[in-house]
C-alpha cells in the first residue's frame, strides 16, 4: 500500500454550532487592543497625516494614510442586481422524521441532526439603501450547511413568478427598476414602464394579483411564508423521483401592513423589517418556520390541469397537500452585516444528492445566472472561500488560483486523472455520496417556443381572486388604484384593465373605477369558480400574540395597577409592551409608582405597533386628551384596524378621538366590558381578567378589517 492509498476521505459530523465554530476562526475583536496597520504594525498617531512642516503638504511616505484611504476608496462592492436590500440571520434546521422514502438528502434523514442555516430575507426591486416596507416580493433564501455540502433554497414569499422563461428576466427587471432616463421611482412598481411591460405579458396576470395583495406588504419577515417557487425533484436511494415544491410556513401566521402604514413607515423607520428581525432575535423571540413539501410522483406529471413545470402556477394545496417535514429556527444575529449578510452568495444550483432540478424553464435559466452574478459582485470565483459561503463539508478539487485565493493547496498535482497524486482527489460513487444527476430521458428538436401546456394564463389568477376574503379583495382593488393611478399613459392603464378583465369582470370594473379608465364594455373572466382557501392570508391567523408590539400611552398620574395588570397579562403571553409618552423618561403614577417612557411622540408612531393600550388615571387622561399626538395614535390605529384597549378613564381618551364619533362604533363605550371589532374597553377596572382575555383575543386576530366606517376616521 503506498502513501496515497493509506489516506482516508474526511468525515464530517455537524451540529447546530458547527458553522458558528467555523466562523470563529475569522472573527476579530479589537477590545483592549492597539490600533495597527493591515500589516500589523502598531500606529502611534492617527488624527493627522504626515506633513512637511505644520502647514506643509502631506508626504507620500505616510503609509498609514495611504493604506487607510485606499481601503476606504475600495469599500463599495456592486449591490445585487435584484434583492439588493436584505437582512440575514443564523439558525438551524431539523427534520421531524426521515424522508428516506422520497429523498436521500442526508439532512432530511435524522431528526437528531440540527443542520446550521443562514437565511437572507430581502426586497427585490429597491437598491441597498431603500426602505423596507415598500410593496414588493420578499426574498427568502436559505443556505443549509449540510454534511454533504451546501444546499441553497432560494425562494420568495410568493409561490409563483411573473414570467415563465428566464430569458425574459432582464426585461422584467429593467421594466420594474427605476426608469433609465431619470432614475425614478425608487423601490416601486408604480410607474409606466412596469405596467407597460405587464400589460403586454399576460403570463404575469396571476403574479401581479399576488403582488398587489397584502402579501406584497409583509408586517414582518417573521410573519410571512416562503416558497421555493420552482419545481425541483426529490430522488431516493432507489433512484425514484418525485416532483417537489418547497414551502416555509411561519409559526406566527402570515400578517401584512396596510398600505397607508407601509408608506408612513418608509419615513418613520425605513429599517422596519430589518429592525423587527434583529430585535426579535436579540430578545429571544426566535422566528420559526415549518418546512413543507408538495410531492407529485413522476408518473403523475400529466394528471393536473396545470403544467408542473410552469412557475406561474401553484399546485393548489387542496389538490396536492403540503406535507410538513421539519422546522427551522433563527436564533443568532450576524456579527457583521457586510461580512455575512452582504457577502453571502446563494445559488439554486447548489444542491446535494437527493435533490435535483426539473425542466422548469425559469429554473433552468436561474441555474446559469446566480454563479455568474457572484463573480462580478464578489470579485472572482473564490467567493466560495468567504467564511459565510464556505461549506462545512470538506472541499477538495483542482480549481486553483484567481483573485484572493485563500486555500493553500499542497502537492504538485492539480489535474485529473493523475498518478503522481495517487489519483486524488478522486470521484465518489453514488454509494460514497457522489452526486449523480437524475437520468431523465430527454428528446426533442431544438426550438424556441412556449409549450402549449403553459398557455393558460388566467385560470389560476381567477382562482386567486375567488379565494380572497372581502377585505383582501378591497385591498387588492385599492392597490390597483395606487399602482395604475401612478401610470401616466392612459393607453397602458386601459390595456391593464383589458388584461384584468380576462381574469375577472368585477375585478376589472372595480379597478377601472379609480383610475380614470372606462369599465370594460362586457364583463369578462375565465368562468373558473374554484377557489383555494390556502392562498388567502385570512386562513393563516394563529392564536398567539407572541412578539406583537403594544404601545402603552401614559402621562403623569396614570393608573399603575391597571397598567401593570394588563402589561403583565400581555407579556405573559409573549407580547412586548413599550411605554410611550410626550417626553421620554420617568413617569409617575397616581399612587407614586413609576414607569419609564422609552419613546416620545417624535420617535414613535402607531404605525410601529401592533396594538395600543390606554390605562386609566384621571390626570393622565386629562393630559393625553390635550395632546393631538395621543389622539392621533388612537385614530390611526383604528383606521389601520389594529386592536385598541382602554381601561378606566382610558375610555375618555377614546371618546375624545374620532373612533366613536366618525368610526360609528356604538355611540360610546358601555361601562362594562366591550369588545367591538377589536376595540376592547372596560370602565370599571376592579378586575381586569376578562378585559385581558378579550384584549389578548383581539390582538391575536391581528387586524379587524371589518371595522365600520373606518375610512371616515382621519389617519
Ligand atoms: Fe433570483 C437573487 C429568488 C428568479 C437571477 N433571487 C435572488 C435572491 C432571491 C431570489 C431570494 C436573493 C438572494 C440573496 O439574498 O442573496 N429569483 C428568486 C426566485 C425566483 C427568481 C424565487 C423565481 C422562481 N432570479 C430569477 C431569475 C433569474 C434570477 C429567473 C435570472 C435568470 N436572482 C438572480 C440573480 C440574483 C438573484 C441576478 C441577484 C443577486 C444574486 O442573484 O445573488 O442572479
XYZ file of C-alpha atoms and ligand atoms in Angstrom:
759
model
C 0.000 0.000 0.000
C 1.515 3.339 -0.978
C 1.241 6.656 0.946
C -1.742 7.880 -1.090
C -3.811 4.753 -0.523
C -3.360 4.930 3.261
C -5.253 8.232 3.495
C -8.983 8.048 4.194
C -11.565 10.604 2.960
C -12.502 13.263 5.556
C -15.653 12.522 7.516
C -17.732 15.391 8.874
C -20.244 15.320 11.657
C -22.066 18.571 12.113
C -24.298 20.000 14.762
C -26.131 23.236 15.430
C -22.881 25.026 16.329
C -20.622 23.806 13.540
C -20.967 26.900 11.359
C -20.529 29.223 14.329
C -17.311 27.408 15.247
C -16.055 27.639 11.682
C -16.733 31.397 11.626
C -14.978 31.891 14.963
C -11.604 31.413 13.257
C -12.245 34.578 11.253
C -13.673 36.850 13.923
C -11.730 39.895 15.050
C -12.230 41.621 18.370
C -10.462 44.946 18.948
C -11.384 45.132 22.595
C -8.269 46.004 24.637
C -6.023 46.012 21.553
C -3.647 48.526 19.933
C -4.532 50.154 16.613
C -2.413 48.655 13.826
C -1.962 48.890 10.074
C -3.092 45.988 7.871
C 0.474 44.755 8.216
C 0.088 44.536 11.976
C 2.365 47.481 12.737
C 1.176 49.494 15.744
C 0.100 53.041 14.880
C 1.209 55.870 17.145
C -0.927 58.723 15.797
C -3.991 58.577 13.549
C -5.533 62.049 13.705
C -3.106 63.933 11.455
C -1.416 62.948 8.228
C 2.361 63.102 7.949
C 3.310 66.550 6.613
C 6.391 68.531 5.683
C 6.028 71.146 8.415
C 2.899 72.047 10.398
C 1.257 73.701 7.410
C 3.045 71.784 4.641
C 1.911 69.139 2.089
C 1.227 65.511 3.030
C 4.096 63.138 2.359
C 3.932 60.078 0.110
C 5.690 58.043 2.736
C 2.695 58.264 5.048
C 1.914 54.545 4.665
C -0.754 54.714 7.334
C -2.638 57.462 5.467
C -2.266 55.733 2.084
C -3.393 52.352 3.331
C -6.369 53.756 5.259
C -7.527 55.912 2.345
C -7.027 53.229 -0.301
C -9.025 50.741 1.700
C -11.814 53.259 2.172
C -11.868 54.131 -1.558
C -12.403 50.465 -2.378
C -15.048 49.667 0.221
C -18.153 49.580 -2.006
C -18.879 46.424 -3.962
C -21.651 46.142 -6.570
C -25.013 45.686 -4.922
C -27.114 42.714 -6.008
C -28.825 43.474 -9.335
C -32.065 42.355 -7.659
C -32.708 41.721 -3.947
C -30.105 44.393 -3.070
C -31.731 45.291 0.239
C -31.910 42.480 2.723
C -31.225 41.209 6.177
C -29.858 37.908 7.442
C -29.878 35.571 10.432
C -28.274 32.326 11.534
C -30.164 29.339 12.847
C -30.690 25.656 12.414
C -32.974 23.200 10.662
C -34.244 19.890 11.968
C -36.272 17.283 10.108
C -39.225 15.764 12.024
C -38.746 12.243 10.655
C -36.680 10.538 7.977
C -37.746 11.340 4.424
C -35.776 8.379 3.040
C -38.806 7.130 1.099
C -38.634 10.184 -1.174
C -35.131 11.659 -0.901
C -31.657 10.541 0.074
C -30.636 14.088 1.103
C -28.807 13.371 4.345
C -30.011 16.474 6.192
C -33.560 15.130 5.710
C -32.922 11.754 7.368
C -32.120 12.055 11.058
C -34.339 14.080 13.418
C -31.435 14.250 15.889
C -29.307 16.322 13.497
C -29.529 20.117 13.666
C -28.201 21.471 10.363
C -26.870 25.044 10.610
C -28.533 27.541 8.251
C -28.106 31.143 7.211
C -31.179 32.933 5.888
C -31.312 36.209 3.984
C -34.638 37.978 3.573
C -34.843 40.736 1.010
C -36.842 43.201 -1.045
C -36.441 42.640 -4.789
C -36.595 45.986 -6.506
C -35.114 48.732 -4.353
C -31.459 49.488 -4.049
C -29.461 48.710 -0.921
C -30.442 51.935 0.836
C -34.149 51.899 0.031
C -36.990 51.399 2.525
C -38.125 48.020 3.844
C -41.884 48.444 3.736
C -42.354 49.117 0.025
C -44.775 46.952 -1.930
C -42.620 44.161 -3.288
C -41.980 40.454 -3.379
C -39.806 39.420 -0.422
C -36.842 37.090 -0.952
C -36.467 34.154 1.439
C -33.131 32.465 0.729
C -31.769 29.685 2.942
C -28.310 28.169 2.924
C -28.177 24.781 4.656
C -24.610 23.859 5.668
C -25.154 20.095 5.395
C -22.716 17.213 5.883
C -22.887 16.644 2.141
C -22.154 20.247 1.169
C -24.169 23.439 0.904
C -27.776 23.262 -0.187
C -29.414 26.588 -1.110
C -33.173 27.035 -1.247
C -33.539 30.428 -2.926
C -37.201 31.322 -2.614
C -39.659 34.165 -2.217
C -42.692 34.929 -0.060
C -44.959 34.474 -3.085
C -45.277 30.964 -4.543
C -45.214 31.864 -8.232
C -43.346 34.191 -10.576
C -44.036 36.884 -13.193
C -42.610 35.061 -16.186
C -42.329 31.514 -17.447
C -38.963 31.644 -19.159
C -35.736 33.024 -17.689
C -34.875 34.747 -20.963
C -37.474 37.401 -20.041
C -35.890 38.108 -16.624
C -33.686 41.019 -17.754
C -36.760 42.627 -19.427
C -38.863 42.140 -16.316
C -36.214 43.623 -14.044
C -35.457 46.525 -16.378
C -39.151 47.371 -16.508
C -39.680 47.357 -12.733
C -36.459 49.143 -11.726
C -36.384 52.988 -11.788
C -36.843 54.303 -15.323
C -33.496 54.746 -17.020
C -33.805 58.388 -18.118
C -34.443 59.910 -14.683
C -33.911 57.004 -12.255
C -37.412 57.223 -10.743
C -39.248 55.815 -8.888
C -37.103 54.070 -6.303
C -38.228 50.661 -4.997
C -41.647 50.747 -6.598
C -43.529 49.054 -9.403
C -45.894 52.024 -9.634
C -44.704 53.531 -12.887
C -45.345 53.362 -16.617
C -42.522 51.069 -17.684
C -43.510 48.250 -15.384
C -47.219 48.280 -16.197
C -46.490 48.736 -19.895
C -44.436 45.528 -19.760
C -47.011 43.659 -17.664
C -49.913 44.713 -19.880
C -48.066 43.025 -22.755
C -47.171 39.894 -20.743
C -50.421 38.069 -19.968
C -48.490 35.238 -18.275
C -47.835 37.678 -15.391
C -51.561 38.102 -14.536
C -51.513 35.569 -11.702
C -48.356 37.023 -10.137
C -49.487 40.636 -10.145
C -52.588 39.656 -8.191
C -50.350 38.101 -5.534
C -48.017 41.119 -5.576
C -50.850 43.620 -5.174
C -52.465 41.518 -2.473
C -51.498 42.039 1.156
C -48.612 39.582 0.708
C -46.776 42.442 -1.016
C -46.586 44.448 2.234
C -45.404 41.957 4.851
C -45.717 43.028 8.503
C -42.511 41.171 9.361
C -40.062 38.726 7.831
C -41.064 36.591 10.790
C -44.701 36.649 9.721
C -44.514 35.529 6.140
C -44.379 32.168 4.407
C -41.650 31.196 1.977
C -41.830 29.217 -1.233
C -39.187 27.601 -3.424
C -41.405 28.647 -6.388
C -39.724 26.427 -8.976
C -40.360 22.719 -9.254
C -37.451 20.547 -8.158
C -37.029 16.790 -7.874
C -36.553 14.599 -4.840
C -34.628 11.401 -5.607
C -34.500 8.446 -3.208
C -31.820 5.744 -2.906
C -33.540 3.565 -5.493
C -33.402 6.432 -7.982
C -37.171 7.061 -7.845
C -38.109 10.696 -8.496
C -40.896 12.926 -7.240
C -41.524 16.462 -8.428
C -41.380 18.673 -5.352
C -42.347 22.202 -4.380
C -40.911 23.639 -1.165
C -42.749 25.690 1.466
C -41.793 27.553 4.639
C -44.762 28.161 6.928
C -44.352 30.811 9.603
C -45.450 29.635 13.021
C -46.621 33.200 13.730
C -49.030 33.144 10.766
C -48.907 35.453 7.743
C -49.571 39.115 8.503
C -49.430 42.283 6.479
C -49.276 46.006 6.934
C -51.883 48.296 5.417
C -50.729 50.454 2.543
C -51.014 53.783 4.351
C -48.978 52.335 7.199
C -46.344 50.890 4.856
C -45.849 54.278 3.239
C -45.586 56.110 6.562
C -43.129 53.562 7.901
C -40.915 54.263 4.903
C -40.227 57.627 6.563
C -40.654 56.851 10.261
C -38.460 53.755 10.181
C -37.092 52.749 6.794
C -35.477 49.747 8.530
C -38.753 48.485 9.954
C -38.442 44.849 8.797
C -34.705 44.667 9.399
C -35.069 46.100 12.911
C -38.000 43.811 13.677
C -35.935 40.730 12.787
C -32.852 41.911 14.663
C -34.706 42.921 17.816
C -36.817 39.762 17.894
C -33.689 37.600 17.805
C -31.912 39.764 20.405
C -34.937 39.399 22.721
C -35.116 35.621 22.251
C -38.279 35.715 20.114
C -36.724 33.366 17.591
C -38.511 33.245 14.245
C -39.672 29.720 13.422
C -40.879 28.260 10.166
C -42.062 24.752 9.389
C -40.710 23.176 6.242
C -43.250 21.590 3.918
C -43.148 19.732 0.625
C -45.722 19.095 -2.048
C -44.893 15.903 -3.898
C -46.053 14.607 -7.275
C -44.680 11.220 -8.381
C -43.030 11.492 -11.796
C -45.582 9.175 -13.342
C -48.376 11.637 -12.397
C -46.720 14.516 -14.259
C -49.630 14.960 -16.692
C -52.548 14.341 -14.324
C -53.166 18.014 -13.490
C -54.854 20.913 -15.252
C -51.607 22.897 -14.958
C -48.142 22.014 -16.177
C -45.988 21.042 -13.188
C -43.055 22.825 -14.859
C -44.864 26.175 -15.147
C -43.583 28.635 -12.477
C -46.625 30.904 -12.865
C -48.833 28.183 -11.343
C -49.341 26.938 -7.818
C -50.172 23.349 -7.030
C -53.337 24.082 -5.037
C -52.772 22.756 -1.524
C -56.262 21.299 -1.540
C -55.243 19.089 -4.515
C -51.617 18.395 -3.552
C -51.333 18.670 0.242
C -48.285 20.224 1.874
C -46.554 17.594 3.978
C -44.799 19.277 6.924
C -41.422 17.607 7.410
C -39.286 19.831 9.633
C -38.659 23.139 11.334
C -36.164 25.993 11.076
C -35.328 28.278 13.989
C -33.410 31.543 13.516
C -31.601 32.240 16.767
C -28.491 34.322 16.122
C -27.856 37.703 14.534
C -24.778 38.067 12.344
C -21.714 39.749 13.855
C -21.050 41.870 10.808
C -23.518 42.882 8.125
C -21.034 43.157 5.285
C -19.007 40.040 6.072
C -22.053 37.844 6.384
C -25.298 39.277 5.015
C -23.781 41.199 2.117
C -21.233 38.603 1.098
C -23.456 35.569 1.350
C -23.948 34.142 -2.131
C -26.928 31.936 -2.904
C -27.441 29.754 -5.938
C -30.392 27.459 -6.734
C -27.820 25.215 -8.413
C -26.240 24.401 -5.025
C -27.900 21.034 -4.395
C -26.950 17.857 -2.548
C -27.573 14.211 -3.524
C -31.318 13.533 -3.289
C -32.333 16.946 -4.664
C -32.345 17.572 -8.416
C -33.801 20.021 -10.927
C -36.828 19.971 -13.176
C -37.043 21.358 -16.700
C -38.941 24.420 -15.496
C -37.519 26.981 -17.973
C -37.291 29.665 -15.316
C -35.260 27.420 -13.040
C -33.021 26.329 -15.900
C -32.063 29.974 -16.546
C -31.541 30.641 -12.856
C -29.018 27.830 -12.809
C -26.808 29.994 -15.015
C -27.434 33.439 -13.551
C -26.528 33.081 -9.869
C -22.968 31.843 -10.206
C -22.369 34.376 -12.943
C -23.622 37.287 -10.837
C -21.495 36.353 -7.800
C -18.355 36.550 -9.897
C -18.879 40.240 -10.663
C -20.421 41.041 -7.288
C -17.783 39.345 -5.155
C -14.850 39.796 -7.483
C -13.959 36.381 -8.837
C -14.552 32.664 -8.480
C -13.022 32.328 -4.994
C -16.110 33.814 -3.298
C -16.880 30.292 -2.061
C -13.943 30.705 0.336
C -15.511 33.732 2.038
C -16.352 32.417 5.527
C -20.133 32.773 5.250
C -20.103 30.859 1.956
C -17.725 28.082 2.988
C -19.336 24.688 3.294
C -18.794 22.605 6.423
C -18.177 19.636 4.157
C -14.517 19.454 3.095
C -13.562 20.853 -0.317
C -11.000 19.033 -2.496
C -10.641 19.738 -6.190
C -8.290 21.085 -8.808
C -9.836 24.557 -9.031
C -6.898 26.872 -8.320
C -5.674 30.456 -8.283
C -7.770 33.530 -9.278
C -8.127 36.681 -7.171
C -7.950 36.373 -3.386
C -7.236 32.651 -3.210
C -7.155 31.694 0.472
C -6.639 27.931 0.346
C -3.068 26.708 0.217
C -3.325 23.534 -1.814
C -0.477 21.184 -1.033
C 1.270 18.901 -3.503
C 2.279 19.115 -7.152
C -0.881 17.727 -8.696
C -3.694 19.995 -9.903
C -5.274 17.832 -12.606
C -7.232 14.632 -13.049
C -6.526 11.882 -13.927
C -3.190 11.777 -12.203
C -0.873 9.136 -10.887
C 1.509 11.436 -9.025
C -1.214 12.279 -6.512
C -2.425 8.697 -6.301
C -5.428 9.631 -8.454
C -6.705 12.061 -5.795
C -8.916 13.851 -5.277
C -10.982 11.018 -6.683
C -14.632 10.967 -7.834
C -17.052 9.274 -5.427
C -19.592 6.654 -6.463
C -23.264 7.245 -5.704
C -22.855 4.938 -2.667
C -19.898 7.009 -1.480
C -22.010 10.169 -1.680
C -21.125 11.258 -5.214
C -23.778 13.468 -6.838
C -25.342 11.573 -9.744
C -27.778 13.552 -11.906
C -31.212 12.018 -12.287
C -31.227 10.035 -15.511
C -34.220 11.701 -17.051
C -34.778 10.754 -20.676
C -34.824 13.903 -22.798
C -35.530 14.095 -26.503
C -36.622 16.857 -28.847
C -35.854 19.216 -31.666
C -34.077 22.475 -30.896
C -36.852 25.040 -30.828
C -37.578 28.498 -29.388
C -41.177 28.014 -28.358
C -43.556 28.110 -25.401
C -45.215 24.778 -24.634
C -48.976 24.812 -25.293
C -49.377 23.467 -21.756
C -48.077 26.828 -20.435
C -50.671 28.927 -22.238
C -53.484 29.085 -19.704
C -52.546 32.434 -18.176
C -55.751 33.293 -16.375
C -57.481 30.338 -14.665
C -55.332 30.408 -11.546
C -55.471 34.204 -11.430
C -59.256 33.899 -11.269
C -58.914 31.199 -8.624
C -56.711 33.542 -6.560
C -59.291 36.343 -6.837
C -62.081 33.912 -5.886
C -60.094 32.824 -2.829
C -59.633 36.256 -1.274
C -61.725 37.437 1.670
C -63.815 40.600 1.175
C -61.205 42.685 2.981
C -58.401 41.217 0.886
C -60.345 41.971 -2.302
C -60.823 45.590 -1.206
C -57.102 45.956 -0.519
C -56.285 44.488 -3.923
C -58.524 46.966 -5.707
C -57.006 49.852 -3.730
C -53.550 48.597 -4.642
C -54.511 48.682 -8.333
C -55.813 52.232 -7.836
C -52.438 53.236 -6.437
C -50.192 51.333 -8.840
C -52.103 52.073 -12.036
C -53.037 55.533 -10.766
C -49.345 56.393 -10.960
C -49.212 55.403 -14.633
C -49.204 58.467 -16.887
C -50.071 56.659 -20.107
C -53.823 56.169 -20.376
C -53.244 53.572 -23.060
C -51.248 51.430 -20.617
C -53.922 51.819 -17.935
C -56.569 50.753 -20.444
C -54.552 47.757 -21.556
C -54.178 46.712 -17.911
C -57.955 46.876 -17.402
C -58.367 44.706 -20.514
C -55.919 42.232 -19.021
C -57.698 42.218 -15.641
C -60.994 41.691 -17.459
C -59.619 38.410 -18.727
C -59.202 37.368 -15.077
C -62.497 38.626 -13.684
C -65.039 41.187 -14.857
C -65.764 42.574 -11.377
C -62.081 42.948 -10.632
C -61.555 44.893 -13.862
C -64.609 47.098 -13.290
C -63.627 47.963 -9.711
C -60.006 48.600 -10.696
C -61.073 50.851 -13.605
C -63.240 52.963 -11.281
C -60.326 54.629 -9.512
C -58.006 55.307 -12.424
C -59.957 57.344 -14.966
C -60.498 54.455 -17.345
C -63.861 53.194 -18.627
C -65.024 49.901 -17.188
C -64.933 47.035 -19.704
C -67.968 47.144 -22.035
C -68.519 43.451 -21.441
C -67.566 41.814 -18.198
C -65.042 39.098 -18.945
C -63.419 36.337 -16.916
C -62.460 32.701 -17.220
C -65.600 31.183 -15.760
C -63.413 29.437 -13.153
C -65.383 29.152 -9.913
C -62.826 27.142 -7.982
C -61.140 28.750 -5.014
C -58.141 27.666 -2.929
C -58.673 28.695 0.702
C -54.968 28.140 1.417
C -53.951 31.167 -0.672
C -55.971 33.590 1.442
C -53.978 35.099 4.306
C -57.171 35.233 6.348
C -56.865 31.492 6.974
C -53.332 31.658 8.374
C -54.073 33.610 11.567
C -52.716 31.735 14.593
C -54.000 32.015 18.143
C -50.936 33.790 19.508
C -49.768 37.277 20.437
C -46.124 36.196 20.758
C -43.749 39.070 19.966
C -46.514 41.535 18.998
C -45.615 45.106 19.864
C -48.001 47.018 22.080
C -47.792 50.789 22.655
C -48.925 51.874 26.129
C -49.875 55.568 26.184
C -49.380 57.329 29.503
C -48.807 60.687 31.181
C -48.171 61.734 34.797
C -50.879 60.401 37.117
C -51.625 57.201 35.181
C -53.195 54.275 36.997
C -50.338 51.931 37.832
C -52.490 48.998 38.882
C -54.288 48.924 35.541
C -51.082 49.398 33.586
C -49.184 46.652 35.371
C -52.063 44.142 35.409
C -52.616 44.476 31.663
C -48.928 44.583 30.750
C -48.259 41.512 32.855
C -51.037 39.603 31.125
C -49.854 40.633 27.644
C -46.188 39.967 28.323
C -47.126 36.679 29.973
C -48.415 35.654 26.559
C -45.207 36.782 24.857
C -46.201 40.277 23.660
C -43.742 43.184 24.024
C -45.048 46.405 25.576
C -43.432 49.814 25.249
C -44.364 52.881 27.261
C -44.898 55.960 25.093
C -45.312 59.486 26.403
C -44.840 63.073 25.247
C -41.353 63.017 26.727
C -39.042 60.103 27.380
C -38.015 59.213 30.919
C -39.618 58.530 34.284
C -43.420 58.959 34.550
C -45.111 58.940 37.970
C -48.416 57.203 38.569
C -51.287 58.490 40.732
C -50.116 56.268 43.609
C -46.423 57.157 43.445
C -45.228 54.274 41.275
C -43.096 54.883 38.211
C -42.527 53.613 34.688
C -40.010 54.663 32.072
C -41.253 56.028 28.750
C -38.811 54.599 26.194
C -40.122 56.612 23.262
C -41.635 60.047 22.770
C -44.074 61.123 20.055
C -41.185 62.228 17.840
C -39.536 58.795 17.881
C -42.664 56.681 17.720
C -45.986 56.410 15.929
C -48.881 53.999 15.984
C -47.605 52.506 12.710
C -44.694 50.971 14.603
C -47.010 48.911 16.827
C -49.477 46.066 16.521
C -51.865 47.339 19.196
C -52.458 50.286 21.559
C -53.351 50.217 25.234
C -54.509 53.211 27.290
C -54.648 52.669 31.054
C -56.774 54.974 33.183
C -55.742 57.626 35.685
C -57.782 60.841 35.645
C -54.813 63.184 35.491
C -53.000 61.173 32.829
C -56.055 61.068 30.585
C -56.785 64.798 31.009
C -53.212 65.433 29.804
C -53.426 62.974 26.903
C -56.716 64.490 25.784
C -54.844 67.742 25.200
C -52.178 66.017 23.077
C -53.001 65.722 19.385
C -50.330 63.068 19.053
C -52.035 60.809 21.593
C -55.386 61.230 19.816
C -53.535 60.615 16.543
C -52.286 57.298 17.873
C -55.852 56.157 18.537
C -57.328 57.396 15.266
C -54.567 55.944 13.155
C -54.620 52.584 14.938
C -58.400 52.444 14.394
C -58.037 53.312 10.730
C -55.353 50.648 10.351
C -57.673 48.121 12.007
C -55.393 47.481 14.973
C -56.620 46.327 18.377
C -57.127 49.162 20.868
C -57.615 48.576 24.586
C -58.596 51.093 27.250
C -59.378 50.724 30.945
C -60.932 53.111 33.476
C -60.617 56.740 32.403
C -58.641 55.492 29.365
C -62.076 55.243 27.714
C -62.354 59.019 27.831
C -59.347 59.325 25.545
C -61.090 57.037 23.052
C -64.197 59.228 23.382
C -62.079 62.243 22.538
C -60.782 60.535 19.368
C -62.878 60.080 16.229
C -63.433 56.368 16.586
C -66.798 56.666 18.304
C -67.864 59.829 16.517
C -66.920 59.026 12.949
C -65.975 55.376 13.304
C -69.565 54.616 14.278
C -68.792 52.032 16.874
C -71.572 52.098 19.476
C -72.128 55.777 20.316
C -69.981 55.498 23.408
C -68.381 52.545 25.155
C -70.502 50.964 27.883
C -69.341 50.877 31.492
C -68.963 47.113 31.398
C -66.626 45.094 29.202
C -66.911 45.775 25.477
C -65.119 44.101 22.571
C -66.375 45.625 19.370
C -64.281 44.908 16.269
C -61.079 44.825 18.269
C -61.801 47.889 20.409
C -61.771 46.444 23.920
C -62.774 48.612 26.876
C -63.925 48.420 30.462
C -64.599 51.412 32.681
C -64.964 49.533 35.925
C -61.434 48.211 36.217
C -61.688 46.490 39.591
C -60.992 43.132 37.937
C -59.209 43.071 34.622
C -59.090 39.341 33.928
C -61.990 39.347 31.422
C -60.616 42.510 29.817
C -57.211 40.892 29.433
C -58.758 37.789 27.920
C -60.708 39.802 25.346
C -57.812 42.127 24.551
C -55.477 39.149 24.006
C -58.065 37.604 21.678
C -58.322 40.886 19.770
C -54.530 41.150 19.420
C -54.221 37.526 18.277
C -56.658 38.323 15.446
C -54.051 40.893 14.323
C -56.334 43.228 12.341
C -60.037 43.926 12.455
C -60.729 44.586 8.813
C -64.477 44.786 9.290
C -64.421 48.000 11.324
C -67.390 50.161 10.442
C -66.742 53.489 8.738
C -63.026 53.272 9.349
C -62.325 55.352 6.265
C -64.085 58.336 7.873
C -61.534 58.405 10.697
C -58.507 60.552 9.945
C -55.104 58.868 9.964
Fe -33.380 35.382 -8.379
C -31.150 36.905 -6.352
C -35.256 34.459 -5.625
C -35.893 34.235 -10.447
C -31.418 35.903 -11.016
N -33.238 35.631 -6.388
C -32.230 36.305 -5.743
C -32.468 36.292 -4.339
C -33.632 35.608 -4.132
C -34.103 35.193 -5.426
C -34.307 35.335 -2.803
C -31.604 36.964 -3.290
C -30.637 36.002 -2.679
C -29.848 36.699 -1.600
O -30.453 37.022 -0.575
O -28.674 36.903 -1.822
N -35.237 34.583 -8.094
C -35.767 34.179 -6.894
C -36.960 33.409 -7.136
C -37.147 33.377 -8.481
C -36.054 34.092 -9.092
C -37.812 32.771 -6.067
C -38.239 32.700 -9.256
C -38.504 31.446 -9.131
N -33.635 35.165 -10.362
C -34.712 34.642 -11.028
C -34.422 34.516 -12.432
C -33.132 34.971 -12.596
C -32.668 35.375 -11.292
C -35.373 33.986 -13.478
C -32.306 35.059 -13.843
C -32.376 34.191 -14.818
N -31.635 36.324 -8.649
C -30.970 36.374 -9.821
C -29.596 36.973 -9.710
C -29.520 37.314 -8.195
C -30.861 36.848 -7.676
C -29.308 38.068 -10.671
C -29.154 38.732 -7.821
C -28.185 38.642 -6.692
C -27.853 37.244 -6.615
O -28.532 36.545 -7.568
O -27.072 36.730 -5.848
O -28.643 36.033 -10.085
